[in-house]
Amino acid sequence: MKRINNLYEKIYSLDNLLLADEKAQRGKSKKYGVILHNRDKEAHLVALQHTLASKTYRTSTYTTFKVYEPKEREVFRLPYYPDRITHHAIMNILEPVFVSCFTSDSYSCIKGRGIHAVVKKLKLSLKDVNGTTYCLKIDIKKFYPSINHEILKQLLRKKIKDTDLLWLLDEIIDSAAGLPIGNYLSQYLANFYLTYFDHWLKESKSVKYYFRYADDIVILSSNKIYLRNLLTEIKSYLHSNLNLEVKKNYQIFPVSARSIDFVGYRFYHTHILLRKSIKKRFAKKLKRNRNERSIASYWGWAKHCNSKNLLKKLMPDDKYIQRLRN
């Protein structure tokens, strides 16, 4: 695999910092940190350029808060300036480098390969009923907090040889335990952390039907014993190479009997339904506020599955449904 060099100067170029600032501000113009930064924007960006060029940049102190949907998690937050701008500046340059490493079976945090892309691909795969009789479904125990810094750094050095850029990445990686949920850069680093695992499954183990969204993994096969043996090998690989553990709630089951609960949907060979928890939230939202804007995200979920009966039940006004469809 070719290693990439001469990227660091591109990251701290003023043009790239201006672009990073523009991207980081999208949808956040009323945030206090953005307003504060914009009072002296040019001076701030010049100062940031200097700290990056002189390698005196240091990650700011994190604040944390908790979210409870879809599950309880601790989210880390950095100041808008200089940290969020810096993360965007890095990703402006590194995103194509990371994407070039990813297999086509990884769908999280990749442009054009979000939830609806994996839904489309999994739906297509399930047309091979005989080849997708059984499902192995796993996720990784405390994935973000468990990411090992030294292993991540070694993996980055397989792809990047620019020592100045590696210094900056190391500084950010070492700023918190594991990878902090909430950092813009964390989602790409987490995806990269598993990319050689993806290649191992696809190229060394010749797994045909494989889908990964962050640390949620679905593998399909015609053979239950094959999936049991593969699970043993997966546990060994993750433990030995990445210092990760598979959660004990892993499942191997016939698709026809249970459906595949994945990325917010329940997949059958013949149709797709919304996950029960999302249906409940949809119904609650409709009771509180029935305007189109408030339920747009739920409509987005519903229109990618077989939801005709659900929509008739929740929104029996056919004219209202038609207006949403238009």
GROMACS .gro file of C-alpha atoms in nm:
model
  326
    1MET     CA    1   0.000   0.000   0.000
    2LYS     CA    2   0.144   0.335  -0.106
    3ARG     CA    3   0.224   0.570   0.182
    4ILE     CA    4   0.128   0.938   0.151
    5ASN     CA    5   0.369   1.226   0.216
    6ASN     CA    6   0.381   1.608   0.189
    7LEU     CA    7   0.034   1.681   0.327
    8TYR     CA    8   0.100   1.891   0.634
    9GLU     CA    9   0.166   2.224   0.461
   10LYS     CA   10  -0.162   2.183   0.271
   11ILE     CA   11  -0.345   2.147   0.602
   12TYR     CA   12  -0.225   2.475   0.749
   13SER     CA   13  -0.240   2.678   0.428
   14LEU     CA   14  -0.459   2.983   0.477
   15ASP     CA   15  -0.688   2.880   0.191
   16ASN     CA   16  -0.752   2.545   0.358
   17LEU     CA   17  -0.812   2.705   0.697
   18LEU     CA   18  -1.064   2.945   0.539
   19LEU     CA   19  -1.241   2.650   0.377
   20ALA     CA   20  -1.234   2.456   0.704
   21ASP     CA   21  -1.382   2.755   0.888
   22GLU     CA   22  -1.658   2.784   0.629
   23LYS     CA   23  -1.746   2.414   0.657
   24ALA     CA   24  -1.730   2.409   1.036
   25GLN     CA   25  -1.971   2.704   1.057
   26ARG     CA   26  -2.246   2.546   0.846
   27GLY     CA   27  -2.563   2.532   1.052
   28LYS     CA   28  -2.385   2.676   1.356
   29SER     CA   29  -2.374   3.050   1.283
   30LYS     CA   30  -2.570   3.132   1.600
   31LYS     CA   31  -2.345   2.931   1.833
   32TYR     CA   32  -2.157   3.142   2.086
   33GLY     CA   33  -1.816   3.003   1.991
   34VAL     CA   34  -1.874   3.085   1.623
   35ILE     CA   35  -1.995   3.437   1.701
   36LEU     CA   36  -1.691   3.495   1.923
   37HIS     CA   37  -1.455   3.366   1.655
   38ASN     CA   38  -1.611   3.581   1.382
   39ARG     CA   39  -1.543   3.901   1.576
   40ASP     CA   40  -1.176   3.868   1.479
   41LYS     CA   41  -1.185   3.588   1.225
   42GLU     CA   42  -0.882   3.681   1.013
   43ALA     CA   43  -0.653   3.724   1.314
   44HIS     CA   44  -0.768   3.393   1.458
   45LEU     CA   45  -0.698   3.202   1.137
   46VAL     CA   46  -0.354   3.360   1.097
   47ALA     CA   47  -0.276   3.269   1.459
   48LEU     CA   48  -0.396   2.912   1.402
   49GLN     CA   49  -0.181   2.888   1.090
   50HIS     CA   50   0.120   2.994   1.297
   51THR     CA   51   0.059   2.740   1.575
   52LEU     CA   52   0.020   2.460   1.321
   53ALA     CA   53   0.324   2.564   1.117
   54SER     CA   54   0.539   2.592   1.431
   55LYS     CA   55   0.391   2.271   1.576
   56THR     CA   56   0.287   2.449   1.895
   57TYR     CA   57  -0.082   2.359   1.852
   58ARG     CA   58  -0.234   2.183   2.152
   59THR     CA   59  -0.584   2.041   2.182
   60SER     CA   60  -0.804   2.250   2.410
   61THR     CA   61  -0.970   2.120   2.726
   62TYR     CA   62  -1.279   1.907   2.663
   63THR     CA   63  -1.619   1.956   2.819
   64THR     CA   64  -1.858   1.660   2.830
   65PHE     CA   65  -2.230   1.597   2.836
   66LYS     CA   66  -2.452   1.289   2.809
   67VAL     CA   67  -2.704   1.188   2.546
   68TYR     CA   68  -2.961   0.915   2.601
   69GLU     CA   69  -3.087   0.833   2.249
   70PRO     CA   70  -3.047   0.579   2.102
   71LYS     CA   71  -2.843   0.480   2.408
   72GLU     CA   72  -2.664   0.658   2.692
   73ARG     CA   73  -2.327   0.794   2.583
   74GLU     CA   74  -2.080   1.053   2.701
   75VAL     CA   75  -2.015   1.311   2.432
   76PHE     CA   76  -1.700   1.524   2.428
   77ARG     CA   77  -1.700   1.884   2.309
   78LEU     CA   78  -1.413   2.112   2.203
   79PRO     CA   79  -1.419   2.489   2.148
   80TYR     CA   80  -1.505   2.602   1.798
   81TYR     CA   81  -1.175   2.789   1.772
   82PRO     CA   82  -0.916   2.655   1.727
   83ASP     CA   83  -1.008   2.287   1.753
   84ARG     CA   84  -1.310   2.233   1.535
   85ILE     CA   85  -1.156   2.440   1.258
   86THR     CA   86  -0.838   2.234   1.287
   87HIS     CA   87  -1.027   1.905   1.260
   88HIS     CA   88  -1.205   2.024   0.945
   89ALA     CA   89  -0.875   2.147   0.801
   90ILE     CA   90  -0.726   1.800   0.854
   91MET     CA   91  -1.023   1.624   0.698
   92ASN     CA   92  -1.027   1.854   0.394
   93ILE     CA   93  -0.693   1.696   0.304
   94LEU     CA   94  -0.715   1.351   0.463
   95GLU     CA   95  -1.071   1.247   0.374
   96PRO     CA   96  -0.980   1.115   0.025
   97VAL     CA   97  -0.680   0.935   0.179
   98PHE     CA   98  -0.902   0.760   0.433
   99VAL     CA   99  -1.175   0.681   0.181
  100SER     CA  100  -0.921   0.521  -0.052
  101CYS     CA  101  -0.847   0.268   0.226
  102PHE     CA  102  -1.207   0.176   0.304
  103THR     CA  103  -1.372  -0.126   0.148
  104SER     CA  104  -1.711  -0.085  -0.019
  105ASP     CA  105  -1.868  -0.268   0.276
  106SER     CA  106  -1.813   0.015   0.528
  107TYR     CA  107  -2.092   0.272   0.536
  108SER     CA  108  -2.058   0.505   0.835
  109CYS     CA  109  -1.929   0.863   0.793
  110ILE     CA  110  -1.848   0.827   0.423
  111LYS     CA  111  -2.004   1.060   0.168
  112GLY     CA  112  -2.259   0.873  -0.040
  113ARG     CA  113  -2.242   0.570   0.189
  114GLY     CA  114  -2.474   0.646   0.476
  115ILE     CA  115  -2.770   0.457   0.618
  116HIS     CA  116  -2.975   0.454   0.300
  117ALA     CA  117  -2.683   0.321   0.095
  118VAL     CA  118  -2.640   0.022   0.326
  119VAL     CA  119  -3.018  -0.033   0.325
  120LYS     CA  120  -3.013  -0.051  -0.054
  121LYS     CA  121  -2.714  -0.288  -0.062
  122LEU     CA  122  -2.848  -0.519   0.210
  123LYS     CA  123  -3.191  -0.530   0.045
  124LEU     CA  124  -3.026  -0.630  -0.283
  125SER     CA  125  -2.815  -0.900  -0.113
  126LEU     CA  126  -3.120  -1.053   0.055
  127LYS     CA  127  -3.260  -1.137  -0.288
  128ASP     CA  128  -3.013  -1.426  -0.278
  129VAL     CA  129  -3.234  -1.614  -0.033
  130ASN     CA  130  -3.024  -1.931  -0.028
  131GLY     CA  131  -2.698  -1.743   0.017
  132THR     CA  132  -2.836  -1.531   0.302
  133THR     CA  133  -3.020  -1.794   0.504
  134TYR     CA  134  -2.832  -1.718   0.827
  135CYS     CA  135  -2.711  -1.394   0.985
  136LEU     CA  136  -2.419  -1.328   1.220
  137LYS     CA  137  -2.479  -0.996   1.395
  138ILE     CA  138  -2.217  -0.846   1.625
  139ASP     CA  139  -2.101  -0.518   1.764
  140ILE     CA  140  -1.790  -0.420   1.954
  141LYS     CA  141  -1.781  -0.365   2.328
  142LYS     CA  142  -1.731   0.005   2.413
  143PHE     CA  143  -1.581   0.066   2.070
  144TYR     CA  144  -1.479   0.433   2.086
  145PRO     CA  145  -1.345   0.424   2.444
  146SER     CA  146  -1.156   0.098   2.372
  147ILE     CA  147  -0.957   0.219   2.072
  148ASN     CA  148  -0.590   0.172   2.152
  149HIS     CA  149  -0.378   0.478   2.075
  150GLU     CA  150  -0.058   0.293   1.994
  151ILE     CA  151  -0.232   0.052   1.758
  152LEU     CA  152  -0.413   0.339   1.586
  153LYS     CA  153  -0.086   0.527   1.541
  154GLN     CA  154   0.078   0.219   1.391
  155LEU     CA  155  -0.210   0.178   1.147
  156LEU     CA  156  -0.186   0.543   1.044
  157ARG     CA  157   0.184   0.496   0.976
  158LYS     CA  158   0.099   0.220   0.729
  159LYS     CA  159  -0.073   0.483   0.514
  160ILE     CA  160   0.095   0.815   0.602
  161LYS     CA  161   0.467   0.893   0.617
  162ASP     CA  162   0.443   1.272   0.661
  163THR     CA  163   0.604   1.306   1.006
  164ASP     CA  164   0.463   1.654   1.071
  165LEU     CA  165   0.109   1.538   0.997
  166LEU     CA  166   0.160   1.230   1.212
  167TRP     CA  167   0.273   1.460   1.495
  168LEU     CA  168  -0.055   1.653   1.471
  169LEU     CA  169  -0.266   1.338   1.455
  170ASP     CA  170  -0.079   1.192   1.752
  171GLU     CA  171  -0.141   1.511   1.950
  172ILE     CA  172  -0.515   1.493   1.886
  173ILE     CA  173  -0.535   1.116   1.947
  174ASP     CA  174  -0.357   1.150   2.282
  175SER     CA  175  -0.582   1.436   2.397
  176ALA     CA  176  -0.836   1.193   2.549
  177ALA     CA  177  -0.875   0.827   2.634
  178GLY     CA  178  -0.987   0.610   2.343
  179LEU     CA  179  -1.148   0.825   2.075
  180PRO     CA  180  -1.383   1.091   2.212
  181ILE     CA  181  -1.736   1.071   2.072
  182GLY     CA  182  -1.821   1.417   1.938
  183ASN     CA  183  -1.490   1.500   1.772
  184TYR     CA  184  -1.531   1.547   1.398
  185LEU     CA  185  -1.204   1.364   1.341
  186SER     CA  186  -1.294   1.072   1.570
  187GLN     CA  187  -1.552   0.921   1.337
  188TYR     CA  188  -1.297   0.894   1.055
  189LEU     CA  189  -1.023   0.758   1.280
  190ALA     CA  190  -1.264   0.500   1.423
  191ASN     CA  191  -1.360   0.389   1.074
  192PHE     CA  192  -0.995   0.371   0.976
  193TYR     CA  193  -0.918   0.165   1.288
  194LEU     CA  194  -1.138  -0.117   1.151
  195THR     CA  195  -1.050  -0.086   0.783
  196TYR     CA  196  -0.775  -0.351   0.787
  197PHE     CA  197  -1.020  -0.581   0.965
  198ASP     CA  198  -1.262  -0.518   0.677
  199HIS     CA  199  -0.992  -0.608   0.425
  200TRP     CA  200  -0.907  -0.925   0.620
  201LEU     CA  201  -1.268  -1.042   0.612
  202LYS     CA  202  -1.319  -0.963   0.244
  203GLU     CA  203  -0.982  -1.065   0.103
  204SER     CA  204  -0.838  -1.329   0.337
  205LYS     CA  205  -1.164  -1.485   0.456
  206SER     CA  206  -1.356  -1.427   0.129
  207VAL     CA  207  -1.673  -1.317   0.307
  208LYS     CA  208  -1.931  -1.233   0.039
  209TYR     CA  209  -2.210  -1.064   0.233
  210TYR     CA  210  -2.053  -0.826   0.484
  211PHE     CA  211  -2.191  -0.493   0.610
  212ARG     CA  212  -2.037  -0.263   0.870
  213TYR     CA  213  -2.189   0.060   0.999
  214ALA     CA  214  -1.943   0.201   1.257
  215ASP     CA  215  -1.901  -0.098   1.493
  216ASP     CA  216  -2.231  -0.269   1.404
  217ILE     CA  217  -2.159  -0.567   1.180
  218VAL     CA  218  -2.382  -0.801   0.979
  219ILE     CA  219  -2.251  -1.107   0.793
  220LEU     CA  220  -2.480  -1.335   0.590
  221SER     CA  221  -2.425  -1.691   0.475
  222SER     CA  222  -2.601  -2.010   0.374
  223ASN     CA  223  -2.416  -2.204   0.647
  224LYS     CA  224  -2.468  -2.164   1.022
  225ILE     CA  225  -2.157  -2.365   1.115
  226TYR     CA  226  -1.948  -2.145   0.887
  227LEU     CA  227  -2.070  -1.835   1.074
  228ARG     CA  228  -1.992  -1.993   1.413
  229ASN     CA  229  -1.637  -2.070   1.303
  230LEU     CA  230  -1.599  -1.725   1.150
  231LEU     CA  231  -1.714  -1.565   1.476
  232THR     CA  232  -1.434  -1.745   1.661
  233GLU     CA  233  -1.181  -1.612   1.410
  234ILE     CA  234  -1.325  -1.260   1.431
  235LYS     CA  235  -1.296  -1.258   1.810
  236SER     CA  236  -0.934  -1.371   1.783
  237TYR     CA  237  -0.846  -1.112   1.517
  238LEU     CA  238  -1.004  -0.822   1.704
  239HIS     CA  239  -0.841  -0.920   2.031
  240SER     CA  240  -0.493  -0.988   1.889
  241ASN     CA  241  -0.470  -0.707   1.636
  242LEU     CA  242  -0.691  -0.428   1.768
  243ASN     CA  243  -0.733  -0.497   2.141
  244LEU     CA  244  -1.111  -0.504   2.096
  245GLU     CA  245  -1.382  -0.739   2.221
  246VAL     CA  246  -1.705  -0.856   2.062
  247LYS     CA  247  -2.007  -0.786   2.283
  248LYS     CA  248  -2.157  -1.094   2.441
  249ASN     CA  249  -2.494  -1.020   2.281
  250TYR     CA  250  -2.377  -1.150   1.941
  251GLN     CA  251  -2.638  -1.349   1.747
  252ILE     CA  252  -2.643  -1.621   1.481
  253PHE     CA  253  -2.994  -1.686   1.356
  254PRO     CA  254  -3.208  -1.773   1.052
  255VAL     CA  255  -3.316  -1.453   0.876
  256SER     CA  256  -3.661  -1.590   0.792
  257ALA     CA  257  -3.741  -1.648   1.159
  258ARG     CA  258  -3.621  -1.324   1.317
  259SER     CA  259  -3.532  -1.051   1.066
  260ILE     CA  260  -3.210  -0.846   1.083
  261ASP     CA  261  -3.230  -0.547   1.318
  262PHE     CA  262  -2.976  -0.309   1.163
  263VAL     CA  263  -2.936   0.069   1.108
  264GLY     CA  264  -3.287   0.144   1.231
  265TYR     CA  265  -3.470  -0.115   1.021
  266ARG     CA  266  -3.579  -0.478   1.038
  267PHE     CA  267  -3.477  -0.663   0.723
  268TYR     CA  268  -3.660  -0.968   0.588
  269HIS     CA  269  -3.602  -1.146   0.260
  270THR     CA  270  -3.924  -1.003   0.124
  271HIS     CA  271  -3.958  -0.660   0.285
  272ILE     CA  272  -3.816  -0.401   0.527
  273LEU     CA  273  -3.986  -0.247   0.830
  274LEU     CA  274  -3.895   0.035   1.066
  275ARG     CA  275  -3.739  -0.060   1.399
  276LYS     CA  276  -3.999  -0.061   1.677
  277SER     CA  277  -3.827   0.210   1.881
  278ILE     CA  278  -3.824   0.447   1.581
  279LYS     CA  279  -4.195   0.380   1.516
  280LYS     CA  280  -4.270   0.472   1.877
  281ARG     CA  281  -4.071   0.796   1.854
  282PHE     CA  282  -4.247   0.877   1.526
  283ALA     CA  283  -4.588   0.829   1.688
  284LYS     CA  284  -4.492   1.047   1.987
  285LYS     CA  285  -4.365   1.321   1.757
  286LEU     CA  286  -4.694   1.319   1.564
  287LYS     CA  287  -4.892   1.358   1.885
  288ARG     CA  288  -4.684   1.658   1.993
  289ASN     CA  289  -4.642   1.835   1.658
  290ARG     CA  290  -4.789   1.730   1.328
  291ASN     CA  291  -4.629   1.988   1.096
  292GLU     CA  292  -4.417   1.867   0.805
  293ARG     CA  293  -4.093   2.020   0.927
  294SER     CA  294  -4.104   1.851   1.267
  295ILE     CA  295  -4.149   1.501   1.123
  296ALA     CA  296  -3.931   1.533   0.811
  297SER     CA  297  -3.657   1.308   0.950
  298TYR     CA  298  -3.907   1.033   1.036
  299TRP     CA  299  -4.059   1.059   0.691
  300GLY     CA  300  -3.707   1.008   0.557
  301TRP     CA  301  -3.682   0.685   0.755
  302ALA     CA  302  -4.029   0.566   0.651
  303LYS     CA  303  -3.998   0.622   0.278
  304HIS     CA  304  -3.702   0.381   0.252
  305CYS     CA  305  -3.896   0.082   0.379
  306ASN     CA  306  -4.234  -0.087   0.349
  307SER     CA  307  -4.423   0.164   0.563
  308LYS     CA  308  -4.754   0.209   0.378
  309ASN     CA  309  -4.962   0.046   0.653
  310LEU     CA  310  -4.772   0.228   0.928
  311LEU     CA  311  -4.829   0.567   0.762
  312LYS     CA  312  -5.198   0.495   0.713
  313LYS     CA  313  -5.226   0.411   1.082
  314LEU     CA  314  -5.029   0.710   1.208
  315MET     CA  315  -5.145   0.960   0.946
  316PRO     CA  316  -5.482   0.849   0.808
  317ASP     CA  317  -5.529   1.182   0.627
  318ASP     CA  318  -5.434   1.076   0.271
  319LYS     CA  319  -5.400   1.437   0.153
  320TYR     CA  320  -5.145   1.502   0.424
  321ILE     CA  321  -4.941   1.195   0.324
  322GLN     CA  322  -4.954   1.302  -0.041
  323ARG     CA  323  -4.829   1.650   0.050
  324LEU     CA  324  -4.531   1.498   0.230
  325ARG     CA  325  -4.454   1.275  -0.068
  326ASN     CA  326  -4.442   1.577  -0.296
   0.00000   0.00000   0.00000
